[in-house]
Amino acid sequence: MVVKLNLIAAACENMGIGKNGNLPWRLKTEMEFFTRMTSATKDKNKKNVVIMGRRTWDSIPKKFKPLNNRINCVLSKSDLDFSTYNDVYGFKSLEECIKRLESDEFHGKWETVWVIGGSNIYKDSMESEHFFRLYLTKIFKTYDCDTFFPNMPGNVKKVSDPDVPEEVQKEDDVEFVYHIYQNPNFET
Ligand SMILES: NC(=O)c1ccc[n+]([C@@H]2O[C@H](COP(=O)([O-])OP(=O)(O)OC[C@H]3O[C@@H](n4cnc5c(N)ncnc54)[C@H](OP(=O)(O)O)[C@@H]3O)[C@@H](O)[C@H]2O)c1
C-alpha cells in the first residue's frame, strides 16, 4: 500500500511546538484528540503508524512508551536498540521508513500513517511526495518555546474531516482550533 503522510501537530501563536524536550502547555483535551486521531482504525485488525524523531520518542514518559495500539517508528542517525519493545522500529531516514512500510513485511498491517514530530521530521514530511495532510491545532496563546513548526508549503488547501470538530475548543482559559491542510496533488 502507498504511504500517505498525515502530519499532526499543535502549535501556539508563534508556531512554537516544544520547550526543553517537552510540550510547552498541558491541554488534556488536545492530547486526547491526538490519541484518538492517531489510534482509531476502521479495520480492527490493523494499527496506525506513528513516525517520530528520536527526541520526541525520548520525550514520551516511560509508562506511555511505546504509544499503545500503534506501530511506533523512530527516526535517528544512530543505531538505536528497540528490542525490548513490541511494535517499535528504528529508521535512519523518512524515506527508508516509508519504503519499509510499503514493503511485504508490513503488508496489510497498518491503516493510516501519522507523522507526530518534531521539527525536522515535519519539514522532511511536507517536502515529501508522500505528504497528504497536516492536522494542525492552533493554540490562541503565546508560550515560551525552543522548537518551532517549520514553514508550511504555500499551496496547501484547507479541508474538513468529519472526525474533527470545527468550532473553537476551550480548556481552562486557553482556546484552540483544529485546522486541516491538504496537499493539492491529492484529491482525497
Ligand atoms: N506540539 C507538538 O505537536 C509536538 C510534536 C512533537 C514534538 N514536540 C516537541 O518538540 C520537541 C522535540 O522535537 P525536535 O524537533 O527537537 O526533535 P525530533 O524531531 O523529535 O528529534 C530530532 C532527532 O530525530 C532524528 N532525525 C531528525 N531528522 C532526521 C532525519 N531526516 N533522518 C534521520 N533521523 C532524523 C535525529 O536523531 P539523532 O540525534 O538520534 O540522530 C534528531 O536529533 C520536544 O520539545 C517535543 O515535546 C511537540
JSON list of N, CA and C in Angstrom, two decimals, residues 40-105:
[
{"chain": "A", "resi": 40, "resn": "ALA", "atom": "N", "xyz": [-7.29, 5.54, 16.17]},
{"chain": "A", "resi": 40, "resn": "ALA", "atom": "CA", "xyz": [-8.53, 4.96, 15.62]},
{"chain": "A", "resi": 40, "resn": "ALA", "atom": "C", "xyz": [-8.31, 4.36, 14.23]},
{"chain": "A", "resi": 41, "resn": "THR", "atom": "N", "xyz": [-8.82, 3.12, 14.07]},
{"chain": "A", "resi": 41, "resn": "THR", "atom": "CA", "xyz": [-8.79, 2.47, 12.76]},
{"chain": "A", "resi": 41, "resn": "THR", "atom": "C", "xyz": [-10.18, 1.95, 12.43]},
{"chain": "A", "resi": 42, "resn": "LYS", "atom": "N", "xyz": [-10.51, 1.90, 11.15]},
{"chain": "A", "resi": 42, "resn": "LYS", "atom": "CA", "xyz": [-11.80, 1.32, 10.73]},
{"chain": "A", "resi": 42, "resn": "LYS", "atom": "C", "xyz": [-11.70, -0.20, 10.80]},
{"chain": "A", "resi": 43, "resn": "ASP", "atom": "N", "xyz": [-10.54, -0.72, 10.38]},
{"chain": "A", "resi": 43, "resn": "ASP", "atom": "CA", "xyz": [-10.29, -2.17, 10.39]},
{"chain": "A", "resi": 43, "resn": "ASP", "atom": "C", "xyz": [-9.60, -2.54, 11.70]},
{"chain": "A", "resi": 44, "resn": "LYS", "atom": "N", "xyz": [-10.33, -3.30, 12.53]},
{"chain": "A", "resi": 44, "resn": "LYS", "atom": "CA", "xyz": [-9.81, -3.62, 13.87]},
{"chain": "A", "resi": 44, "resn": "LYS", "atom": "C", "xyz": [-8.59, -4.54, 13.82]},
{"chain": "A", "resi": 45, "resn": "ASN", "atom": "N", "xyz": [-8.32, -5.14, 12.66]},
{"chain": "A", "resi": 45, "resn": "ASN", "atom": "CA", "xyz": [-7.13, -5.99, 12.54]},
{"chain": "A", "resi": 45, "resn": "ASN", "atom": "C", "xyz": [-5.87, -5.20, 12.19]},
{"chain": "A", "resi": 46, "resn": "LYS", "atom": "N", "xyz": [-6.06, -3.91, 11.96]},
{"chain": "A", "resi": 46, "resn": "LYS", "atom": "CA", "xyz": [-4.90, -3.08, 11.59]},
{"chain": "A", "resi": 46, "resn": "LYS", "atom": "C", "xyz": [-4.62, -2.05, 12.66]},
{"chain": "A", "resi": 47, "resn": "LYS", "atom": "N", "xyz": [-3.35, -1.58, 12.66]},
{"chain": "A", "resi": 47, "resn": "LYS", "atom": "CA", "xyz": [-2.97, -0.47, 13.55]},
{"chain": "A", "resi": 47, "resn": "LYS", "atom": "C", "xyz": [-2.55, 0.70, 12.68]},
{"chain": "A", "resi": 48, "resn": "ASN", "atom": "N", "xyz": [-2.51, 1.88, 13.29]},
{"chain": "A", "resi": 48, "resn": "ASN", "atom": "CA", "xyz": [-1.91, 3.01, 12.60]},
{"chain": "A", "resi": 48, "resn": "ASN", "atom": "C", "xyz": [-0.43, 3.07, 12.93]},
{"chain": "A", "resi": 49, "resn": "VAL", "atom": "N", "xyz": [0.29, 3.82, 12.09]},
{"chain": "A", "resi": 49, "resn": "VAL", "atom": "CA", "xyz": [1.72, 4.03, 12.30]},
{"chain": "A", "resi": 49, "resn": "VAL", "atom": "C", "xyz": [1.93, 5.44, 12.83]},
{"chain": "A", "resi": 50, "resn": "VAL", "atom": "N", "xyz": [2.82, 5.60, 13.81]},
{"chain": "A", "resi": 50, "resn": "VAL", "atom": "CA", "xyz": [3.26, 6.95, 14.22]},
{"chain": "A", "resi": 50, "resn": "VAL", "atom": "C", "xyz": [4.76, 7.04, 13.96]},
{"chain": "A", "resi": 51, "resn": "ILE", "atom": "N", "xyz": [5.14, 8.05, 13.17]},
{"chain": "A", "resi": 51, "resn": "ILE", "atom": "CA", "xyz": [6.56, 8.28, 12.85]},
{"chain": "A", "resi": 51, "resn": "ILE", "atom": "C", "xyz": [7.02, 9.50, 13.64]},
{"chain": "A", "resi": 52, "resn": "MET", "atom": "N", "xyz": [8.15, 9.35, 14.33]},
{"chain": "A", "resi": 52, "resn": "MET", "atom": "CA", "xyz": [8.63, 10.47, 15.16]},
{"chain": "A", "resi": 52, "resn": "MET", "atom": "C", "xyz": [10.15, 10.54, 15.15]},
{"chain": "A", "resi": 53, "resn": "GLY", "atom": "N", "xyz": [10.67, 11.72, 15.50]},
{"chain": "A", "resi": 53, "resn": "GLY", "atom": "CA", "xyz": [12.10, 11.89, 15.68]},
{"chain": "A", "resi": 53, "resn": "GLY", "atom": "C", "xyz": [12.54, 11.32, 17.02]},
{"chain": "A", "resi": 54, "resn": "ARG", "atom": "N", "xyz": [13.85, 11.09, 17.13]},
{"chain": "A", "resi": 54, "resn": "ARG", "atom": "CA", "xyz": [14.38, 10.47, 18.35]},
{"chain": "A", "resi": 54, "resn": "ARG", "atom": "C", "xyz": [14.10, 11.31, 19.59]},
{"chain": "A", "resi": 55, "resn": "ARG", "atom": "N", "xyz": [14.12, 12.65, 19.49]},
{"chain": "A", "resi": 55, "resn": "ARG", "atom": "CA", "xyz": [13.88, 13.47, 20.68]},
{"chain": "A", "resi": 55, "resn": "ARG", "atom": "C", "xyz": [12.41, 13.42, 21.11]},
{"chain": "A", "resi": 56, "resn": "THR", "atom": "N", "xyz": [11.52, 13.31, 20.16]},
{"chain": "A", "resi": 56, "resn": "THR", "atom": "CA", "xyz": [10.09, 13.16, 20.52]},
{"chain": "A", "resi": 56, "resn": "THR", "atom": "C", "xyz": [9.89, 11.81, 21.21]},
{"chain": "A", "resi": 57, "resn": "TRP", "atom": "N", "xyz": [10.52, 10.76, 20.70]},
{"chain": "A", "resi": 57, "resn": "TRP", "atom": "CA", "xyz": [10.49, 9.45, 21.37]},
{"chain": "A", "resi": 57, "resn": "TRP", "atom": "C", "xyz": [10.99, 9.58, 22.81]},
{"chain": "A", "resi": 58, "resn": "ASP", "atom": "N", "xyz": [12.12, 10.30, 22.98]},
{"chain": "A", "resi": 58, "resn": "ASP", "atom": "CA", "xyz": [12.70, 10.47, 24.32]},
{"chain": "A", "resi": 58, "resn": "ASP", "atom": "C", "xyz": [11.74, 11.23, 25.25]},
{"chain": "A", "resi": 59, "resn": "SER", "atom": "N", "xyz": [10.90, 12.09, 24.66]},
{"chain": "A", "resi": 59, "resn": "SER", "atom": "CA", "xyz": [10.02, 12.93, 25.49]},
{"chain": "A", "resi": 59, "resn": "SER", "atom": "C", "xyz": [8.81, 12.16, 26.02]},
{"chain": "A", "resi": 60, "resn": "ILE", "atom": "N", "xyz": [8.56, 10.97, 25.48]},
{"chain": "A", "resi": 60, "resn": "ILE", "atom": "CA", "xyz": [7.39, 10.20, 25.95]},
{"chain": "A", "resi": 60, "resn": "ILE", "atom": "C", "xyz": [7.73, 9.54, 27.28]},
{"chain": "A", "resi": 61, "resn": "PRO", "atom": "N", "xyz": [6.92, 9.79, 28.32]},
{"chain": "A", "resi": 61, "resn": "PRO", "atom": "CA", "xyz": [7.20, 9.16, 29.62]},
{"chain": "A", "resi": 61, "resn": "PRO", "atom": "C", "xyz": [7.25, 7.63, 29.49]},
{"chain": "A", "resi": 62, "resn": "LYS", "atom": "N", "xyz": [8.13, 7.02, 30.28]},
{"chain": "A", "resi": 62, "resn": "LYS", "atom": "CA", "xyz": [8.36, 5.56, 30.21]},
{"chain": "A", "resi": 62, "resn": "LYS", "atom": "C", "xyz": [7.07, 4.75, 30.21]},
{"chain": "A", "resi": 63, "resn": "LYS", "atom": "N", "xyz": [6.14, 5.14, 31.08]},
{"chain": "A", "resi": 63, "resn": "LYS", "atom": "CA", "xyz": [4.91, 4.33, 31.22]},
{"chain": "A", "resi": 63, "resn": "LYS", "atom": "C", "xyz": [4.01, 4.42, 29.98]},
{"chain": "A", "resi": 64, "resn": "PHE", "atom": "N", "xyz": [4.24, 5.42, 29.12]},
{"chain": "A", "resi": 64, "resn": "PHE", "atom": "CA", "xyz": [3.42, 5.55, 27.90]},
{"chain": "A", "resi": 64, "resn": "PHE", "atom": "C", "xyz": [4.18, 5.10, 26.65]},
{"chain": "A", "resi": 65, "resn": "LYS", "atom": "N", "xyz": [5.35, 4.49, 26.84]},
{"chain": "A", "resi": 65, "resn": "LYS", "atom": "CA", "xyz": [6.21, 4.09, 25.73]},
{"chain": "A", "resi": 65, "resn": "LYS", "atom": "C", "xyz": [6.18, 2.60, 25.49]},
{"chain": "A", "resi": 66, "resn": "PRO", "atom": "N", "xyz": [6.01, 2.10, 24.27]},
{"chain": "A", "resi": 66, "resn": "PRO", "atom": "CA", "xyz": [5.70, 2.86, 23.06]},
{"chain": "A", "resi": 66, "resn": "PRO", "atom": "C", "xyz": [4.24, 3.35, 23.09]},
{"chain": "A", "resi": 67, "resn": "LEU", "atom": "N", "xyz": [3.89, 4.28, 22.20]},
{"chain": "A", "resi": 67, "resn": "LEU", "atom": "CA", "xyz": [2.50, 4.73, 22.13]},
{"chain": "A", "resi": 67, "resn": "LEU", "atom": "C", "xyz": [1.64, 3.52, 21.79]},
{"chain": "A", "resi": 68, "resn": "ASN", "atom": "N", "xyz": [0.67, 3.22, 22.66]},
{"chain": "A", "resi": 68, "resn": "ASN", "atom": "CA", "xyz": [-0.01, 1.92, 22.55]},
{"chain": "A", "resi": 68, "resn": "ASN", "atom": "C", "xyz": [-0.96, 1.82, 21.36]},
{"chain": "A", "resi": 69, "resn": "ASN", "atom": "N", "xyz": [-1.16, 0.58, 20.93]},
{"chain": "A", "resi": 69, "resn": "ASN", "atom": "CA", "xyz": [-2.04, 0.26, 19.79]},
{"chain": "A", "resi": 69, "resn": "ASN", "atom": "C", "xyz": [-1.61, 0.93, 18.49]},
{"chain": "A", "resi": 70, "resn": "ARG", "atom": "N", "xyz": [-0.36, 1.37, 18.43]},
{"chain": "A", "resi": 70, "resn": "ARG", "atom": "CA", "xyz": [0.17, 1.99, 17.22]},
{"chain": "A", "resi": 70, "resn": "ARG", "atom": "C", "xyz": [1.56, 1.41, 16.94]},
{"chain": "A", "resi": 71, "resn": "ILE", "atom": "N", "xyz": [1.90, 1.32, 15.66]},
{"chain": "A", "resi": 71, "resn": "ILE", "atom": "CA", "xyz": [3.25, 0.89, 15.27]},
{"chain": "A", "resi": 71, "resn": "ILE", "atom": "C", "xyz": [4.15, 2.13, 15.37]},
{"chain": "A", "resi": 72, "resn": "ASN", "atom": "N", "xyz": [5.12, 2.09, 16.28]},
{"chain": "A", "resi": 72, "resn": "ASN", "atom": "CA", "xyz": [5.99, 3.25, 16.52]},
{"chain": "A", "resi": 72, "resn": "ASN", "atom": "C", "xyz": [7.23, 3.18, 15.64]},
{"chain": "A", "resi": 73, "resn": "CYS", "atom": "N", "xyz": [7.48, 4.21, 14.82]},
{"chain": "A", "resi": 73, "resn": "CYS", "atom": "CA", "xyz": [8.69, 4.29, 14.00]},
{"chain": "A", "resi": 73, "resn": "CYS", "atom": "C", "xyz": [9.50, 5.50, 14.46]},
{"chain": "A", "resi": 74, "resn": "VAL", "atom": "N", "xyz": [10.75, 5.25, 14.85]},
{"chain": "A", "resi": 74, "resn": "VAL", "atom": "CA", "xyz": [11.60, 6.31, 15.40]},
{"chain": "A", "resi": 74, "resn": "VAL", "atom": "C", "xyz": [12.75, 6.57, 14.44]},
{"chain": "A", "resi": 75, "resn": "LEU", "atom": "N", "xyz": [12.92, 7.85, 14.05]},
{"chain": "A", "resi": 75, "resn": "LEU", "atom": "CA", "xyz": [14.00, 8.22, 13.13]},
{"chain": "A", "resi": 75, "resn": "LEU", "atom": "C", "xyz": [15.20, 8.72, 13.92]},
{"chain": "A", "resi": 76, "resn": "SER", "atom": "N", "xyz": [16.39, 8.18, 13.58]},
{"chain": "A", "resi": 76, "resn": "SER", "atom": "CA", "xyz": [17.64, 8.60, 14.22]},
{"chain": "A", "resi": 76, "resn": "SER", "atom": "C", "xyz": [18.78, 8.24, 13.29]},
{"chain": "A", "resi": 77, "resn": "LYS", "atom": "N", "xyz": [19.85, 9.03, 13.35]},
{"chain": "A", "resi": 77, "resn": "LYS", "atom": "CA", "xyz": [21.04, 8.70, 12.57]},
{"chain": "A", "resi": 77, "resn": "LYS", "atom": "C", "xyz": [21.83, 7.57, 13.25]},
{"chain": "A", "resi": 78, "resn": "SER", "atom": "N", "xyz": [21.54, 7.33, 14.54]},
{"chain": "A", "resi": 78, "resn": "SER", "atom": "CA", "xyz": [22.25, 6.28, 15.29]},
{"chain": "A", "resi": 78, "resn": "SER", "atom": "C", "xyz": [21.49, 4.96, 15.21]},
{"chain": "A", "resi": 79, "resn": "ASP", "atom": "N", "xyz": [22.21, 3.87, 15.52]},
{"chain": "A", "resi": 79, "resn": "ASP", "atom": "CA", "xyz": [21.57, 2.55, 15.63]},
{"chain": "A", "resi": 79, "resn": "ASP", "atom": "C", "xyz": [21.00, 2.42, 17.02]},
{"chain": "A", "resi": 80, "resn": "LEU", "atom": "N", "xyz": [19.71, 2.61, 17.16]},
{"chain": "A", "resi": 80, "resn": "LEU", "atom": "CA", "xyz": [19.11, 2.52, 18.50]},
{"chain": "A", "resi": 80, "resn": "LEU", "atom": "C", "xyz": [18.53, 1.12, 18.68]},
{"chain": "A", "resi": 81, "resn": "ASP", "atom": "N", "xyz": [18.56, 0.65, 19.92]},
{"chain": "A", "resi": 81, "resn": "ASP", "atom": "CA", "xyz": [18.08, -0.70, 20.21]},
{"chain": "A", "resi": 81, "resn": "ASP", "atom": "C", "xyz": [16.66, -0.63, 20.78]},
{"chain": "A", "resi": 82, "resn": "PHE", "atom": "N", "xyz": [15.70, -1.10, 20.01]},
{"chain": "A", "resi": 82, "resn": "PHE", "atom": "CA", "xyz": [14.31, -1.10, 20.47]},
{"chain": "A", "resi": 82, "resn": "PHE", "atom": "C", "xyz": [13.84, -2.52, 20.75]},
{"chain": "A", "resi": 83, "resn": "SER", "atom": "N", "xyz": [14.80, -3.46, 20.93]},
{"chain": "A", "resi": 83, "resn": "SER", "atom": "CA", "xyz": [14.43, -4.87, 21.01]},
{"chain": "A", "resi": 83, "resn": "SER", "atom": "C", "xyz": [13.62, -5.21, 22.26]},
{"chain": "A", "resi": 84, "resn": "THR", "atom": "N", "xyz": [13.65, -4.32, 23.26]},
{"chain": "A", "resi": 84, "resn": "THR", "atom": "CA", "xyz": [12.86, -4.61, 24.47]},
{"chain": "A", "resi": 84, "resn": "THR", "atom": "C", "xyz": [11.39, -4.22, 24.30]},
{"chain": "A", "resi": 85, "resn": "TYR", "atom": "N", "xyz": [11.09, -3.56, 23.19]},
{"chain": "A", "resi": 85, "resn": "TYR", "atom": "CA", "xyz": [9.71, -3.11, 22.94]},
{"chain": "A", "resi": 85, "resn": "TYR", "atom": "C", "xyz": [9.06, -3.93, 21.84]},
{"chain": "A", "resi": 86, "resn": "ASN", "atom": "N", "xyz": [7.73, -4.03, 21.89]},
{"chain": "A", "resi": 86, "resn": "ASN", "atom": "CA", "xyz": [6.98, -4.57, 20.77]},
{"chain": "A", "resi": 86, "resn": "ASN", "atom": "C", "xyz": [6.55, -3.41, 19.88]},
{"chain": "A", "resi": 87, "resn": "ASP", "atom": "N", "xyz": [6.48, -3.67, 18.58]},
{"chain": "A", "resi": 87, "resn": "ASP", "atom": "CA", "xyz": [5.92, -2.67, 17.65]},
{"chain": "A", "resi": 87, "resn": "ASP", "atom": "C", "xyz": [6.71, -1.37, 17.59]},
{"chain": "A", "resi": 88, "resn": "VAL", "atom": "N", "xyz": [8.02, -1.41, 17.83]},
{"chain": "A", "resi": 88, "resn": "VAL", "atom": "CA", "xyz": [8.86, -0.22, 17.69]},
{"chain": "A", "resi": 88, "resn": "VAL", "atom": "C", "xyz": [9.98, -0.52, 16.71]},
{"chain": "A", "resi": 89, "resn": "TYR", "atom": "N", "xyz": [10.17, 0.37, 15.75]},
{"chain": "A", "resi": 89, "resn": "TYR", "atom": "CA", "xyz": [11.17, 0.17, 14.70]},
{"chain": "A", "resi": 89, "resn": "TYR", "atom": "C", "xyz": [11.99, 1.45, 14.55]},
{"chain": "A", "resi": 90, "resn": "GLY", "atom": "N", "xyz": [13.29, 1.30, 14.35]},
{"chain": "A", "resi": 90, "resn": "GLY", "atom": "CA", "xyz": [14.17, 2.45, 14.12]},
{"chain": "A", "resi": 90, "resn": "GLY", "atom": "C", "xyz": [14.53, 2.55, 12.65]},
{"chain": "A", "resi": 91, "resn": "PHE", "atom": "N", "xyz": [14.58, 3.78, 12.15]},
{"chain": "A", "resi": 91, "resn": "PHE", "atom": "CA", "xyz": [14.97, 4.03, 10.76]},
{"chain": "A", "resi": 91, "resn": "PHE", "atom": "C", "xyz": [15.95, 5.19, 10.69]},
{"chain": "A", "resi": 92, "resn": "LYS", "atom": "N", "xyz": [16.80, 5.15, 9.66]},
{"chain": "A", "resi": 92, "resn": "LYS", "atom": "CA", "xyz": [17.82, 6.19, 9.51]},
{"chain": "A", "resi": 92, "resn": "LYS", "atom": "C", "xyz": [17.30, 7.41, 8.74]},
{"chain": "A", "resi": 93, "resn": "SER", "atom": "N", "xyz": [16.18, 7.26, 8.05]},
{"chain": "A", "resi": 93, "resn": "SER", "atom": "CA", "xyz": [15.60, 8.39, 7.31]},
{"chain": "A", "resi": 93, "resn": "SER", "atom": "C", "xyz": [14.12, 8.15, 7.10]},
{"chain": "A", "resi": 94, "resn": "LEU", "atom": "N", "xyz": [13.42, 9.23, 6.75]},
{"chain": "A", "resi": 94, "resn": "LEU", "atom": "CA", "xyz": [11.98, 9.12, 6.47]},
{"chain": "A", "resi": 94, "resn": "LEU", "atom": "C", "xyz": [11.76, 8.23, 5.25]},
{"chain": "A", "resi": 95, "resn": "GLU", "atom": "N", "xyz": [12.59, 8.40, 4.23]},
{"chain": "A", "resi": 95, "resn": "GLU", "atom": "CA", "xyz": [12.44, 7.60, 3.00]},
{"chain": "A", "resi": 95, "resn": "GLU", "atom": "C", "xyz": [12.58, 6.11, 3.30]},
{"chain": "A", "resi": 96, "resn": "GLU", "atom": "N", "xyz": [13.58, 5.76, 4.12]},
{"chain": "A", "resi": 96, "resn": "GLU", "atom": "CA", "xyz": [13.79, 4.34, 4.48]},
{"chain": "A", "resi": 96, "resn": "GLU", "atom": "C", "xyz": [12.55, 3.81, 5.21]},
{"chain": "A", "resi": 97, "resn": "CYS", "atom": "N", "xyz": [12.00, 4.62, 6.09]},
{"chain": "A", "resi": 97, "resn": "CYS", "atom": "CA", "xyz": [10.81, 4.22, 6.85]},
{"chain": "A", "resi": 97, "resn": "CYS", "atom": "C", "xyz": [9.63, 3.98, 5.90]},
{"chain": "A", "resi": 98, "resn": "ILE", "atom": "N", "xyz": [9.42, 4.91, 4.98]},
{"chain": "A", "resi": 98, "resn": "ILE", "atom": "CA", "xyz": [8.30, 4.78, 4.02]},
{"chain": "A", "resi": 98, "resn": "ILE", "atom": "C", "xyz": [8.47, 3.52, 3.17]},
{"chain": "A", "resi": 99, "resn": "LYS", "atom": "N", "xyz": [9.69, 3.28, 2.70]},
{"chain": "A", "resi": 99, "resn": "LYS", "atom": "CA", "xyz": [9.95, 2.09, 1.85]},
{"chain": "A", "resi": 99, "resn": "LYS", "atom": "C", "xyz": [9.61, 0.81, 2.60]},
{"chain": "A", "resi": 100, "resn": "ARG", "atom": "N", "xyz": [10.02, 0.76, 3.88]},
{"chain": "A", "resi": 100, "resn": "ARG", "atom": "CA", "xyz": [9.73, -0.46, 4.67]},
{"chain": "A", "resi": 100, "resn": "ARG", "atom": "C", "xyz": [8.23, -0.63, 4.90]},
{"chain": "A", "resi": 101, "resn": "LEU", "atom": "N", "xyz": [7.54, 0.48, 5.17]},
{"chain": "A", "resi": 101, "resn": "LEU", "atom": "CA", "xyz": [6.09, 0.39, 5.40]},
{"chain": "A", "resi": 101, "resn": "LEU", "atom": "C", "xyz": [5.36, -0.08, 4.15]},
{"chain": "A", "resi": 102, "resn": "GLU", "atom": "N", "xyz": [5.93, 0.24, 2.98]},
{"chain": "A", "resi": 102, "resn": "GLU", "atom": "CA", "xyz": [5.32, -0.18, 1.71]},
{"chain": "A", "resi": 102, "resn": "GLU", "atom": "C", "xyz": [5.75, -1.58, 1.29]},
{"chain": "A", "resi": 103, "resn": "SER", "atom": "N", "xyz": [6.67, -2.17, 2.04]},
{"chain": "A", "resi": 103, "resn": "SER", "atom": "CA", "xyz": [7.20, -3.49, 1.67]},
{"chain": "A", "resi": 103, "resn": "SER", "atom": "C", "xyz": [6.28, -4.62, 2.16]},
{"chain": "A", "resi": 104, "resn": "ASP", "atom": "N", "xyz": [6.55, -5.83, 1.68]},
{"chain": "A", "resi": 104, "resn": "ASP", "atom": "CA", "xyz": [5.74, -7.01, 2.05]},
{"chain": "A", "resi": 104, "resn": "ASP", "atom": "C", "xyz": [5.70, -7.23, 3.57]},
{"chain": "A", "resi": 105, "resn": "GLU", "atom": "N", "xyz": [6.81, -6.87, 4.24]},
{"chain": "A", "resi": 105, "resn": "GLU", "atom": "CA", "xyz": [6.90, -7.07, 5.70]},
{"chain": "A", "resi": 105, "resn": "GLU", "atom": "C", "xyz": [5.71, -6.44, 6.43]}
]
